[in-house]
Tab-separated table of C-alpha atoms in Angstrom:
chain	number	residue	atom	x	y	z
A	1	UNK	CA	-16.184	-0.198	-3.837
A	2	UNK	CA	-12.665	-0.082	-3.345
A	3	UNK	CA	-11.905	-3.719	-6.021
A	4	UNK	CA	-13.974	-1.694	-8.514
A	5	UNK	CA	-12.466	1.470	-8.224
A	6	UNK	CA	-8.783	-0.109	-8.383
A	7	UNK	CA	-9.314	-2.017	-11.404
A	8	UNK	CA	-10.403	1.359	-13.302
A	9	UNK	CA	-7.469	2.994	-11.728
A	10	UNK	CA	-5.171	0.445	-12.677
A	11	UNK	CA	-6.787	0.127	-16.462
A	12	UNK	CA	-5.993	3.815	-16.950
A	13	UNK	CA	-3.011	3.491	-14.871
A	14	UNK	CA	-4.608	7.054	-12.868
A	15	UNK	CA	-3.976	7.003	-9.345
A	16	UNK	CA	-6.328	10.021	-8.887
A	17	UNK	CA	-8.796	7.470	-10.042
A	18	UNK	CA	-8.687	6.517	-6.111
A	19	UNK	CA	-8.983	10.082	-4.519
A	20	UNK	CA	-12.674	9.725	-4.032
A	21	UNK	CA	-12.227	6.170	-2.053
A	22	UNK	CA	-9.443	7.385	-0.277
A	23	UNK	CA	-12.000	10.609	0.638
A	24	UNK	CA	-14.664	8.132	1.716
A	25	UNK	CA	-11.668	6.037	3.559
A	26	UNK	CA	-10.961	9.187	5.353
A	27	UNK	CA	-14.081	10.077	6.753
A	28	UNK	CA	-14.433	6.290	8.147
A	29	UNK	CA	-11.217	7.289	10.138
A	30	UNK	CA	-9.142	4.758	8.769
A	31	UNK	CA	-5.685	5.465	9.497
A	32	UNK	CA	-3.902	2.403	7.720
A	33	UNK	CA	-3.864	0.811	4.364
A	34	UNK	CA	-2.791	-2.109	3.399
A	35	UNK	CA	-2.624	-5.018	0.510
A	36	UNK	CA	-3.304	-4.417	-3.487
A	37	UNK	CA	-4.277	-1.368	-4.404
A	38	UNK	CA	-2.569	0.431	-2.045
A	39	UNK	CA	1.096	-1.224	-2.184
A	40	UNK	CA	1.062	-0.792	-5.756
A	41	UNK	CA	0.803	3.113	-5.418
A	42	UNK	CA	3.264	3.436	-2.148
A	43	UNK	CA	5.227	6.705	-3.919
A	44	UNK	CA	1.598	7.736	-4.595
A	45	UNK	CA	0.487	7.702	-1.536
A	46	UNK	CA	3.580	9.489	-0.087
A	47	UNK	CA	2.945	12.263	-1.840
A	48	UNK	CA	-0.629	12.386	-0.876
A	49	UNK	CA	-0.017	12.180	2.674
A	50	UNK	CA	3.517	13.284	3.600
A	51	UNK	CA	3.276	12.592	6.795
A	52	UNK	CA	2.159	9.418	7.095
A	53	UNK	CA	4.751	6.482	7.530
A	54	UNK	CA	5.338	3.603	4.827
A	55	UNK	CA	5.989	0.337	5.801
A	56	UNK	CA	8.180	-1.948	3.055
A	57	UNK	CA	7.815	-5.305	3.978
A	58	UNK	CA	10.957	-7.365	1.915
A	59	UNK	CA	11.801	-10.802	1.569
A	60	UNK	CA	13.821	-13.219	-0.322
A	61	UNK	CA	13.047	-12.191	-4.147
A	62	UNK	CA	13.171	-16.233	-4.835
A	63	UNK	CA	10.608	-17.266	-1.926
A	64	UNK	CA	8.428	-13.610	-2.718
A	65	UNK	CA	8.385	-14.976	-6.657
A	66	UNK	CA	7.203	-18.780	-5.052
A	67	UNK	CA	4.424	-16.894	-2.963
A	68	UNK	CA	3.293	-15.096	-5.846
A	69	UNK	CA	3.412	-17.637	-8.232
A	70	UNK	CA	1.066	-19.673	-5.992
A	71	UNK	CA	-1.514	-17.091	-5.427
A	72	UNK	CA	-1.773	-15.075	-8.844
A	73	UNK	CA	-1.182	-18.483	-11.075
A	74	UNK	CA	-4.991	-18.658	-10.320
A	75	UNK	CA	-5.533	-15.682	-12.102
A	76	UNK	CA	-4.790	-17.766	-15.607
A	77	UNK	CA	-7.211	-19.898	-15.205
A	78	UNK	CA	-10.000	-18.160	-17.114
A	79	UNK	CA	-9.565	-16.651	-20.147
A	80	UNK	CA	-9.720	-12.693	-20.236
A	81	UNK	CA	-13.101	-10.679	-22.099
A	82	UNK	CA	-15.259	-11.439	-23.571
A	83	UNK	CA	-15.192	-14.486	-22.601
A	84	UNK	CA	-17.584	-14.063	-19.617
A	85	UNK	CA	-20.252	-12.195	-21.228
A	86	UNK	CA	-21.148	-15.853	-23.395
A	87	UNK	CA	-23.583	-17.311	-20.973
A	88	UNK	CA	-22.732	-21.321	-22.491
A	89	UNK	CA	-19.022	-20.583	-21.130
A	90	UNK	CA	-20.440	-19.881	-17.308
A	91	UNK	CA	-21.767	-23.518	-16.707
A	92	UNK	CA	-20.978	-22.490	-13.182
A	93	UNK	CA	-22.187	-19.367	-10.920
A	94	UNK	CA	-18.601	-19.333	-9.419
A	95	UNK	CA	-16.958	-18.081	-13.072
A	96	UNK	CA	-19.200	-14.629	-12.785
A	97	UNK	CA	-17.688	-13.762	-9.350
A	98	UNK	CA	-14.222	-15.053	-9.918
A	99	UNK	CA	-14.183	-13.480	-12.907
A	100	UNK	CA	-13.125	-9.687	-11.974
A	101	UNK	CA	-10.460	-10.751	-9.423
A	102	UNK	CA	-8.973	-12.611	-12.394
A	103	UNK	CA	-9.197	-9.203	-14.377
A	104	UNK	CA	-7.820	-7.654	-11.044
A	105	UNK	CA	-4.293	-10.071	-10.828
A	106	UNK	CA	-4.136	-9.551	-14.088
A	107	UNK	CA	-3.486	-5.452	-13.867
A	108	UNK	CA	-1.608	-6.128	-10.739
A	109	UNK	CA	0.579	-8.555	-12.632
A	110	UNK	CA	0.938	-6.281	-15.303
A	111	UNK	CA	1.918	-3.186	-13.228
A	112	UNK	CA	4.661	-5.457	-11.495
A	113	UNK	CA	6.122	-6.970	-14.980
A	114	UNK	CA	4.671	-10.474	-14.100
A	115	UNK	CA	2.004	-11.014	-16.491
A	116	UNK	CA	3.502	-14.296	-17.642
A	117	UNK	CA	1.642	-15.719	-14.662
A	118	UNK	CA	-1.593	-14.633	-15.060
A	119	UNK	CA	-1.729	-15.416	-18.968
A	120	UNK	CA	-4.371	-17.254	-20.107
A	121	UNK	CA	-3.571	-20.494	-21.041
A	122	UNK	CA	-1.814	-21.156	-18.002
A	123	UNK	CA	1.938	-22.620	-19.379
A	124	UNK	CA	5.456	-23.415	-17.765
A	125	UNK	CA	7.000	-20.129	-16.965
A	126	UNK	CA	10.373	-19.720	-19.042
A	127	UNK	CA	13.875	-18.095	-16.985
A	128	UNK	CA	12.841	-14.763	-18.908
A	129	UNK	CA	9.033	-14.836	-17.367
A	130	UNK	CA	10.731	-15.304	-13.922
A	131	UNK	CA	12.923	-13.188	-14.058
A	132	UNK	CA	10.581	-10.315	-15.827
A	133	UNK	CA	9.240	-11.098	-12.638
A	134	UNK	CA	11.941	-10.395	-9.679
A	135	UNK	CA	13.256	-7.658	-11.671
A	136	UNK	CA	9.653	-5.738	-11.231
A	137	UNK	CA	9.785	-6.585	-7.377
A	138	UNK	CA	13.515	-5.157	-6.966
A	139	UNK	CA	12.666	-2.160	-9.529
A	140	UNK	CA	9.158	-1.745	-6.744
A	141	UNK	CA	11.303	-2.030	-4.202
A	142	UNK	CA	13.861	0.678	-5.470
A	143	UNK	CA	11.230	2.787	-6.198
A	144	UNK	CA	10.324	3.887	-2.673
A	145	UNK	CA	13.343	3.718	-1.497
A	146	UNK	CA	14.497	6.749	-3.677
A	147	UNK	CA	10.544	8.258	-3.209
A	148	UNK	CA	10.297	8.370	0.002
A	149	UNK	CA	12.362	9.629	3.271
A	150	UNK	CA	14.117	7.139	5.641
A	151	UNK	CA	12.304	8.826	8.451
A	152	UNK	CA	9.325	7.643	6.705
A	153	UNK	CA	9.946	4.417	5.699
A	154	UNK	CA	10.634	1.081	7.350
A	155	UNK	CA	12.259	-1.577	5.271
A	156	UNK	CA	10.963	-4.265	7.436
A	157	UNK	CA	10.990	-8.396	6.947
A	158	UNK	CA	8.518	-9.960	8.842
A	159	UNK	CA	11.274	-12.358	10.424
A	160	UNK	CA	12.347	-9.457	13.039
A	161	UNK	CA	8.878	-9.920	14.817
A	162	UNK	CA	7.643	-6.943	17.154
A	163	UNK	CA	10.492	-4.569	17.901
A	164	UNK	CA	11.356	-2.706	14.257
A	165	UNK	CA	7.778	-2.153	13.753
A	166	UNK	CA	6.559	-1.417	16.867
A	167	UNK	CA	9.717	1.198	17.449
A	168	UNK	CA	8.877	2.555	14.067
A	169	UNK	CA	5.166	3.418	14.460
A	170	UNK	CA	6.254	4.415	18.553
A	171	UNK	CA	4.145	1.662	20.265
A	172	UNK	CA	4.553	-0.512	22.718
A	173	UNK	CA	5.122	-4.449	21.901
A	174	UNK	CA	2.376	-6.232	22.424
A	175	UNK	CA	2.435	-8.964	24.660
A	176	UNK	CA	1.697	-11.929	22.756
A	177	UNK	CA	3.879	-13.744	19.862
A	178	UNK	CA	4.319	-12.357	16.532
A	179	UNK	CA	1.823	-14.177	13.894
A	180	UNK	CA	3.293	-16.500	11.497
A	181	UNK	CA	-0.290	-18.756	10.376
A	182	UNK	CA	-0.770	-18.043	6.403
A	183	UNK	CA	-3.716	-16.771	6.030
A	184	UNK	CA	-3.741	-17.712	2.241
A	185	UNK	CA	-2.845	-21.229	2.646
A	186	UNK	CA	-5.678	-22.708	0.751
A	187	UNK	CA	-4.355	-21.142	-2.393
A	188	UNK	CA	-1.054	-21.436	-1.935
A	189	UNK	CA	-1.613	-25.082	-2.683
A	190	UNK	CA	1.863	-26.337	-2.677
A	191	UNK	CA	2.890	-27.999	-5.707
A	192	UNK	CA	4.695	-27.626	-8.209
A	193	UNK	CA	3.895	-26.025	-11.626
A	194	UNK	CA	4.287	-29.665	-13.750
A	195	UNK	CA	1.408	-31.016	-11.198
A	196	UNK	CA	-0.712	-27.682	-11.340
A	197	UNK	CA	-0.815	-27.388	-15.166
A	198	UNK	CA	-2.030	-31.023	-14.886
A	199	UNK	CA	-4.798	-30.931	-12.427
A	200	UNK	CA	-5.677	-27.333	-14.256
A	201	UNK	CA	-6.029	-29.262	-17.587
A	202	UNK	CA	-7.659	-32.274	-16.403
A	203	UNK	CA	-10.125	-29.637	-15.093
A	204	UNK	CA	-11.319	-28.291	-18.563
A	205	UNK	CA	-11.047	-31.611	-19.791
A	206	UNK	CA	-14.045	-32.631	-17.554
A	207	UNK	CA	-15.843	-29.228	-18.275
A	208	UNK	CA	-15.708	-29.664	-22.037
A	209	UNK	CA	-16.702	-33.480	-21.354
A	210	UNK	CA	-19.736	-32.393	-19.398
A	211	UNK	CA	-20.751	-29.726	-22.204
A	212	UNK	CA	-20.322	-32.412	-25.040
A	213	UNK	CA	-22.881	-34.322	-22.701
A	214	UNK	CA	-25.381	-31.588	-21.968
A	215	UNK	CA	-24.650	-30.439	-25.971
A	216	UNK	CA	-25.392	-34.300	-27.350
A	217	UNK	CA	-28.483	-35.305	-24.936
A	218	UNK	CA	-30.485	-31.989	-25.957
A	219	UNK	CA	-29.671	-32.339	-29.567
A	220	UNK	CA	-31.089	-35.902	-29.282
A	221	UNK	CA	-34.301	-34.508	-27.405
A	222	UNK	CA	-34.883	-31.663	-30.410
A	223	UNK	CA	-34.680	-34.687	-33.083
A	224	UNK	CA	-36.830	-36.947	-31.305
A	225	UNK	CA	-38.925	-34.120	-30.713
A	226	UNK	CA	-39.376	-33.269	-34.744
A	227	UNK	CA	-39.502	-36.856	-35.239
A	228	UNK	CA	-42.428	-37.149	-33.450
């Protein structure tokens, strides 16, 4: 509901496109949100509910472009409509499903000036795509910075642990360690872009291999067919 719903609002580029999920979030009594859609619309959001309290979460802009070049880059993988509406092109069931989140990083890309990334073919990223890139995560960051009230917002890198967040949202610190496992660490394969574009390549080398193969042995079962 909520994947569908953001990739119309962020095709039209409508936040009100979201009101009806966020009324449906509401009556579920969900009192956070997190992740993409939501931290794309932060000023938004503010202004939708004044009284709630933001949380920024900042980082190096060098090691945030690294992390999101090694989660979206999957995103150019495929390339974009109508590609997936040819049936010959889906030789596997996989393609259908992982077809909208590619449509999804795309517009997420896009919003944040880093659709180099997510381009279909997938290529080596010039200085200009990179830094297309940081400048849309400082001009994000700015953004809510002048949007929304300190007394609302928490500018907050994950490296302080418990106490900024905890003081800011006025609850005690829990008494375990502060997480640090990446969740995402099966596609944040780490290496480099030379030895991605590679193995990506390699990849729809075999796939057109194993459609010239399915291609040649039923054209050789029609002809001995007519023949006899």
């Amino acid at each position: 509901m909520v994947t569908k719903a953001a990739l119309k609002s962020l095709q039209a580029e409508d936040f009100n496109v979201l009101l009806p999920v966020l009324a449906h979030i509401e009556r579920l009594n969900v009192t956070a949100l997190v992740d993409i859609p939501w931290s794309a619309y932060g000023v938004e959001l503010h202004e939708k509910y004044p009284n709630a309290k933001i949380i920024l979460t900042v980082r190096d802009k060098h090691s945030w472009f690294q992390s999101y070049w090694e989660h979206f880059r999957w995103g150019a993988i495929l390339p974009p409509p109508p590609f997936p509406s040819f049936p010959i092109t889906q030789p596997f069931p996989l393609t259908v499903l992982y077809q909208p989140f590619v449509q999804y990083w795309r517009l997420v890309s896009q919003r944040l000036q880093c659709t180099a990334i997510t381009s279909f073919p997938p290529r080596m990223l010039s200085r200009k795509d990179k830094q297309d890139c940081l400048d849309g995560f400082e001009m994000h960051i700015e953004r809510l910075k002048n949007a929304v009230p300190l007394e609302s917002l928490l500018i907050y890198n994950i490296r302080e642990g418990w106490d900024p967040l905890c003081r800011f949202l006025g609850v005690p610190v829990p008494d375990f360690p502060f997480p640090r496992e990446d969740s995402y660490s099966m596609i944040h394969w780490k290496v480099g872009p030379v030895i991605f574009l590679v193995v990506v390549y390699l990849f729809y080398g075999l796939v057109l291999l194993l459609l010239h193969f399915i291609l040649t042995f039923q054209l050789r079962k029609l002809w001995r067919q007519k023949r006899d």
